[in-house]
Coordinates of C-alpha atoms in Angstrom, one line a residue:
X1 CA 0.2 0.0 -0.1
X2 CA 3.1 2.3 0.8
X3 CA 4.1 1.7 -2.2
X4 CA 1.5 2.5 -4.3
X5 CA 0.7 5.5 -2.6
X6 CA 4.1 6.6 -3.1
X7 CA 4.0 5.9 -6.9
X8 CA 0.5 7.7 -7.0
X9 CA 1.8 10.9 -5.0
X10 CA 4.9 11.4 -7.4
X11 CA 2.8 11.1 -10.1
X12 CA 0.1 13.9 -9.1
X13 CA 3.2 15.5 -8.0
X14 CA 4.1 16.0 -11.8
X15 CA 0.8 17.2 -12.5
X16 CA 1.2 20.4 -9.3
X17 CA -0.8 18.3 -7.5
X18 CA -0.7 17.4 -3.4
X19 CA -2.6 17.2 0.1
X20 CA -5.1 15.5 2.0
X21 CA -8.9 15.0 2.7
X22 CA -11.7 12.9 2.6
X23 CA -15.5 13.1 2.7
X24 CA -18.5 11.0 4.7
X25 CA -20.8 10.4 2.0
X26 CA -23.1 8.9 0.3
X27 CA -22.2 7.0 -3.3
X28 CA -24.8 4.8 -4.9
X29 CA -23.3 1.3 -5.6
X30 CA -26.1 -0.9 -7.8
X31 CA -26.3 -4.4 -5.9
X32 CA -26.8 -7.2 -8.0
X33 CA -29.0 -10.7 -7.8
X34 CA -31.8 -9.1 -6.1
X35 CA -35.5 -9.2 -6.8
X36 CA -36.7 -6.0 -8.6
X37 CA -39.4 -5.5 -6.3
X38 CA -37.2 -5.6 -3.3
X39 CA -34.8 -3.5 -4.8
X40 CA -37.7 -1.0 -5.3
X41 CA -38.8 -1.0 -1.9
X42 CA -35.8 -0.7 -0.7
X43 CA -34.9 2.3 -2.6
X44 CA -37.7 4.0 -1.5
X45 CA -37.0 3.6 2.2
X46 CA -33.7 4.6 1.4
X47 CA -34.7 7.7 -0.2
X48 CA -37.3 8.8 2.2
X49 CA -34.4 7.7 5.4
X50 CA -32.1 9.6 3.5
X51 CA -34.6 13.0 3.6
X52 CA -35.5 12.5 7.2
X53 CA -31.8 12.2 8.0
X54 CA -31.1 15.3 6.2
X55 CA -34.1 17.1 8.5
X56 CA -32.2 15.7 12.1
X57 CA -35.2 13.6 12.1
X58 CA -33.0 10.5 14.0
X59 CA -35.4 8.1 15.2
X60 CA -37.4 8.4 11.8
X61 CA -34.3 8.4 9.7
X62 CA -33.3 4.9 11.5
X63 CA -36.9 3.1 11.2
X64 CA -36.7 4.2 7.7
X65 CA -33.3 3.1 7.0
X66 CA -33.9 -0.3 8.6
X67 CA -36.7 -0.8 6.7
X68 CA -34.8 -0.5 3.5
X69 CA -32.5 -3.0 5.2
X70 CA -35.5 -5.5 5.6
X71 CA -36.7 -5.3 2.0
X72 CA -32.6 -5.4 0.9
X73 CA -30.4 -6.7 3.4
X74 CA -27.5 -6.1 1.5
X75 CA -28.2 -2.8 0.0
X76 CA -25.3 -0.2 0.4
X77 CA -26.8 3.4 0.6
X78 CA -29.1 2.4 3.9
X79 CA -26.2 0.8 5.5
X80 CA -23.6 3.5 4.5
X81 CA -26.8 5.9 5.8
X82 CA -27.5 3.8 8.7
X83 CA -23.8 4.3 9.6
X84 CA -23.6 8.0 8.8
X85 CA -26.3 8.7 11.2
X86 CA -24.5 6.6 13.8
X87 CA -21.4 8.8 13.1
X88 CA -23.0 12.1 13.3
X89 CA -24.3 10.8 17.0
X90 CA -20.9 10.0 18.1
X91 CA -22.0 6.2 18.1
X92 CA -18.8 5.7 16.2
X93 CA -18.6 1.8 18.1
X94 CA -22.0 1.2 16.3
X95 CA -21.1 3.1 12.8
X96 CA -17.5 1.6 12.3
X97 CA -18.4 -2.0 12.5
X98 CA -20.5 -1.1 9.4
X99 CA -18.2 0.8 7.2
X100 CA -15.9 -2.5 8.2
X101 CA -18.0 -5.1 6.8
X102 CA -18.7 -3.1 3.7
X103 CA -15.1 -2.2 2.9
X104 CA -14.7 -5.9 3.2
X105 CA -17.4 -6.5 0.8
X106 CA -16.3 -4.5 -2.0
X107 CA -12.4 -5.0 -1.5
X108 CA -11.8 -7.0 -4.3
X109 CA -13.6 -5.0 -6.8
X110 CA -13.1 -1.8 -4.9
X111 CA -12.6 1.5 -7.6
X112 CA -13.2 5.1 -7.8
X113 CA -17.1 4.1 -7.0
X114 CA -16.0 2.6 -4.1
X115 CA -13.9 4.6 -2.3
X116 CA -16.4 6.5 -0.4
X117 CA -16.4 3.9 1.6
X118 CA -13.0 3.7 2.8
X119 CA -12.9 7.0 3.2
X120 CA -15.5 7.2 5.3
X121 CA -14.4 4.0 7.9
X122 CA -10.6 6.2 8.0
X123 CA -12.6 9.5 9.1
X124 CA -14.9 7.5 11.7
X125 CA -11.1 5.8 12.7
X126 CA -9.8 9.4 13.0
X127 CA -12.8 11.4 14.9
X128 CA -12.8 8.3 16.7
X129 CA -8.5 8.6 17.6
X130 CA -7.7 5.5 16.0
X131 CA -5.2 7.2 14.4
X132 CA -3.3 4.4 12.8
X133 CA -6.3 2.5 11.2
X134 CA -7.3 6.2 10.1
X135 CA -4.3 6.1 8.2
X136 CA -4.7 2.7 6.4
X137 CA -8.0 3.1 5.3
X138 CA -7.4 6.8 4.1
X139 CA -4.6 6.0 2.0
X140 CA -6.6 3.4 0.4
X141 CA -9.5 5.3 -0.4
X142 CA -6.6 8.2 -1.9
X143 CA -5.3 4.9 -3.9
X144 CA -8.7 4.5 -5.2
X145 CA -9.9 7.5 -6.1
X146 CA -7.1 10.0 -6.4
X147 CA -9.1 12.7 -7.2
X148 CA -10.9 13.4 -3.9
X149 CA -9.2 16.1 -2.3
X150 CA -11.4 15.5 0.9
X151 CA -10.1 11.7 1.2
X152 CA -6.1 13.6 0.7
X153 CA -7.6 16.6 3.7
X154 CA -8.5 13.7 6.2
X155 CA -4.9 11.7 5.3
X156 CA -3.1 14.7 6.3
X157 CA -5.0 15.1 9.1
X158 CA -4.4 11.2 10.3
X159 CA -0.6 11.9 9.2
X160 CA -0.7 15.5 11.4
X161 CA -2.0 13.3 14.7
X162 CA 0.8 10.6 14.0
X163 CA 3.4 13.2 14.2
X164 CA 4.2 13.7 10.5
X165 CA 3.6 17.4 10.1
X166 CA 5.9 17.3 6.7
X167 CA 4.4 14.8 4.9
X168 CA 1.0 16.2 6.7
X169 CA 1.5 19.4 4.5
X170 CA 2.0 17.6 1.6
X171 CA -1.4 16.1 1.4
X172 CA -2.7 19.0 2.3
X173 CA -1.3 20.6 -0.4
X174 CA -2.4 18.3 -3.1
X175 CA -5.9 18.5 -1.4
X176 CA -6.0 22.3 -1.9
X177 CA -5.0 21.8 -5.6
X178 CA -7.2 19.5 -6.4
X179 CA -10.2 21.5 -5.1
X180 CA -9.4 24.5 -7.2
X181 CA -8.3 22.9 -10.0
X182 CA -9.9 20.9 -12.5
X183 CA -7.5 17.9 -13.7
X184 CA -9.9 16.2 -15.5
X185 CA -9.8 18.8 -17.8
X186 CA -6.1 19.2 -17.9
X187 CA -6.1 15.1 -18.4
X188 CA -8.2 15.2 -21.5
X189 CA -6.0 18.2 -23.2
X190 CA -2.9 17.0 -22.6
X191 CA -3.5 13.0 -22.6
X192 CA 0.0 12.2 -21.5
X193 CA 0.6 8.7 -20.0
X194 CA -0.9 8.4 -15.8
X195 CA -0.9 6.1 -13.2
X196 CA -3.8 3.7 -13.9
X197 CA -5.7 4.6 -10.6
X198 CA -5.8 8.7 -12.3
X199 CA -7.0 7.4 -15.5
X200 CA -9.6 5.0 -13.7
X201 CA -10.8 7.9 -11.6
X202 CA -10.7 10.6 -14.9
X203 CA -12.8 8.2 -16.7
X204 CA -15.2 6.8 -14.0
X205 CA -18.9 6.9 -14.9
X206 CA -21.0 9.8 -13.7
X207 CA -22.7 8.3 -10.1
X208 CA -26.5 8.1 -10.5
X209 CA -27.0 10.5 -7.7
X210 CA -25.2 12.8 -9.7
X211 CA -28.2 13.1 -11.8
X212 CA -30.1 15.7 -8.6
X213 CA -28.0 15.7 -5.5
X214 CA -25.3 14.3 -4.0
X215 CA -25.2 13.6 0.0
X216 CA -22.1 13.8 2.1
X217 CA -21.4 14.5 6.2
X218 CA -19.2 17.1 7.5
X219 CA -18.0 17.0 11.2
X220 CA -19.6 20.7 13.2
X221 CA -18.1 22.4 15.3
X222 CA -19.3 20.7 18.2
X223 CA -17.7 17.3 17.1
X224 CA -21.0 15.8 15.9
X225 CA -21.7 15.4 12.1
X226 CA -24.2 16.8 9.8
X227 CA -25.7 15.4 6.9
X228 CA -25.3 17.8 3.7
X229 CA -27.2 17.8 0.4
X230 CA -25.3 19.3 -2.9
X231 CA -27.6 20.4 -5.4
X232 CA -26.6 18.9 -8.6
X233 CA -26.1 21.8 -10.4
X234 CA -23.1 23.0 -8.1
X235 CA -21.6 19.4 -8.5
X236 CA -19.7 20.3 -11.9
X237 CA -17.8 23.2 -9.9
X238 CA -15.2 23.0 -7.9
X239 CA -16.6 23.8 -3.8
X240 CA -15.8 27.1 -2.9
X241 CA -13.0 27.2 -0.8
X242 CA -12.9 29.1 2.6
X243 CA -11.5 32.8 1.9
X244 CA -7.5 33.6 2.1
X245 CA -6.5 35.2 5.2
X246 CA -5.7 38.4 6.0
X247 CA -2.1 39.5 5.2
X248 CA -2.1 41.9 8.4
X249 CA -1.5 39.8 11.9
X250 CA -3.7 39.2 14.0
X251 CA -4.0 41.4 17.3
X252 CA -1.5 40.3 20.0
X253 CA -4.4 39.6 22.8
X254 CA -7.6 37.4 21.2
X255 CA -11.0 37.7 23.2
X256 CA -11.8 34.5 24.1
X257 CA -15.3 33.1 25.3
X258 CA -15.0 29.7 27.8
X259 CA -18.3 27.7 26.8
X260 CA -19.6 25.0 29.5
X261 CA -20.0 21.6 27.2
X262 CA -19.6 19.3 29.4
X263 CA -21.4 20.0 32.7
X264 CA -18.7 19.8 34.8
X265 CA -19.7 22.6 37.6
X266 CA -17.3 25.6 37.7
X267 CA -15.1 24.1 35.2
X268 CA -15.1 27.0 32.5
X269 CA -14.4 29.8 35.5
X270 CA -11.7 27.4 36.6
X271 CA -10.7 27.5 33.1
X272 CA -10.6 31.4 32.4
X273 CA -7.7 31.8 35.2
X274 CA -5.4 29.5 33.8
X275 CA -5.4 31.7 30.6
X276 CA -2.3 33.3 28.8
X277 CA -3.3 36.9 30.3
X278 CA -0.3 38.1 27.7
X279 CA -1.8 36.5 24.5
X280 CA -5.7 35.8 25.5
X281 CA -8.4 38.1 27.7
X282 CA -11.6 36.0 28.9
X283 CA -14.5 38.2 28.1
X284 CA -17.6 35.5 28.9
X285 CA -18.8 32.4 30.5
X286 CA -21.0 30.6 29.3
X287 CA -22.9 27.1 29.5
X288 CA -23.9 25.1 26.3
X289 CA -26.9 22.5 26.9
X290 CA -27.6 20.0 27.0
X291 CA -23.6 19.8 28.4
X292 CA -22.6 16.7 25.4
X293 CA -20.1 17.9 23.6
X294 CA -17.8 14.8 23.3
X295 CA -14.6 16.5 22.3
X296 CA -12.8 20.2 23.3
X297 CA -12.9 22.5 20.5
X298 CA -11.7 26.3 19.9
X299 CA -13.7 28.0 17.6
X300 CA -12.0 30.8 15.6
X301 CA -12.2 33.8 13.3
X302 CA -10.0 34.1 10.7
X303 CA -7.1 36.2 11.5
X304 CA -7.0 33.8 15.3
X305 CA -6.2 30.7 13.2
X306 CA -3.0 30.5 14.8
X307 CA -3.8 31.4 18.2
X308 CA -6.7 29.3 18.1
X309 CA -4.5 26.1 16.9
X310 CA -2.0 27.0 20.0
X311 CA -4.9 27.4 22.5
X312 CA -6.2 23.5 20.9
X313 CA -2.9 22.1 21.3
X314 CA -2.6 23.4 25.0
X315 CA -5.8 20.8 25.6
X316 CA -4.4 17.8 24.1
X317 CA -6.7 16.2 21.4
X318 CA -9.1 19.6 21.1
X319 CA -9.7 20.3 17.6
X320 CA -9.9 24.1 16.2
X321 CA -12.5 25.0 14.1
X322 CA -13.1 28.4 11.9
X323 CA -16.4 29.5 12.7
X324 CA -18.9 31.7 11.3
X325 CA -19.0 34.1 14.5
X326 CA -18.2 33.9 18.2
X327 CA -19.2 37.6 18.6
X328 CA -18.4 38.9 21.2
X329 CA -15.2 37.1 21.5
X330 CA -12.5 36.4 18.6
X331 CA -12.6 32.7 20.0
X332 CA -14.6 30.6 21.8
X333 CA -13.3 27.8 23.6
X334 CA -16.1 24.4 24.1
X335 CA -15.1 22.4 26.9
X336 CA -16.1 18.6 26.6
X337 CA -16.7 15.7 27.9
X338 CA -13.4 14.4 27.0
X339 CA -11.8 16.9 29.8
X340 CA -14.0 15.9 33.3
X341 CA -11.7 16.3 35.7
X342 CA -11.7 18.9 38.1
X343 CA -7.5 19.4 38.2
X344 CA -7.0 19.9 34.2
X345 CA -4.8 22.4 33.5
X346 CA -3.5 23.4 30.0
X347 CA -0.3 22.5 28.9
X348 CA 2.4 25.2 28.2
X349 CA 2.6 25.0 24.0
X350 CA 5.4 27.7 22.6
X351 CA 4.4 31.1 21.0
X352 CA 6.7 30.7 18.3
X353 CA 6.2 27.6 16.8
X354 CA 3.4 26.7 14.4
X355 CA 0.7 25.2 15.8
X356 CA -0.3 21.6 14.1
X357 CA -4.1 20.6 14.6
X358 CA -6.6 19.5 12.3
X359 CA -9.3 21.7 11.1
X360 CA -12.1 20.8 10.2
X361 CA -13.8 23.4 7.4
X362 CA -17.3 23.9 8.6
X363 CA -20.4 26.4 7.9
X364 CA -21.0 28.9 10.7
X365 CA -22.5 27.0 13.6
X366 CA -26.1 26.5 14.1
X367 CA -27.2 23.1 14.9
X368 CA -29.2 22.1 18.1
X369 CA -26.0 20.9 19.9
X370 CA -24.2 24.9 19.1
X371 CA -27.0 26.2 20.3
X372 CA -26.2 28.4 23.5
X373 CA -27.7 28.3 27.5
X374 CA -28.3 32.4 27.4
X375 CA -28.3 32.2 31.3
X376 CA -24.9 31.3 33.0
X377 CA -25.5 29.5 36.0
X378 CA -23.2 30.5 38.9
X379 CA -19.7 29.0 38.7
X380 CA -20.5 27.5 35.2

């Protein structure tokens, strides 16, 4: 696998490509040798389940996915949708085995059409803290579909967590190039010999759902997932990229809000006294009910990316997430259930070193689990 990945990366480098990222999404795969009636029934139930899922009606979506699987136990889309639903709720112990079985079933005939399953599995491993397993699955996703920038980006994130920042940067660069550049058009124009995997990805047939919409899952700022539908009209053009950071340096002292998302009474107030007064000024304490944030995160505005990265590093497994707004502050520290020890203290991080952190690009925060409790109980 490493030899194949190295060869593939070399070829992509010759085409000015480099970096890392994968997505948790939906790709229909035809199931062979099943009755037409069962197929139709399963497909109808799956489409209904996906609609309910996108509406965040989880119980109803689960029931529809189960109905689809009762009609056709091997239906890939319903199984993938169910795994995605579990992952969206942080239930990786349920989601990962489903993706493991799916990837085992398609392994012998894996190609660009099934690469998303390995990407899903790898990203779930990553979010569950299983970085070695994530690396293996994401490498395979990149080999199977070398033009999927999300797989390369997630691969970079896994390498970052495994202490390989230089390789991670190469993966990030490749993801950026793929996201911003139409490699298929260049391939058609140049007609040069490329790696078989790239040629297969370029010539892959359009996926059936492209006729109306694709579905993908992204991680929200609160560590949960969000199912998003991408209209078919937007699939032909590259996804909008985040706006470039301003050239001017961020202010030396950032305004920080600390939000209690784990329910440990007094933790937000205690942590506020531990912040570096030379670089941070705590301007607000708040609660995030129902106190079910799984992983600590730092939300930030673009000019404060490096500061957010340093703060995230000081909390170990915390992630830094660019958010639409964190007013009235510049950054927001949301305390998760990964930190429940009242004696916890952030570790020092050198100010002059660039932070290495996993950045999940998301839209503006707005899901139920990001809703703010407007009233702060004493000692939050």
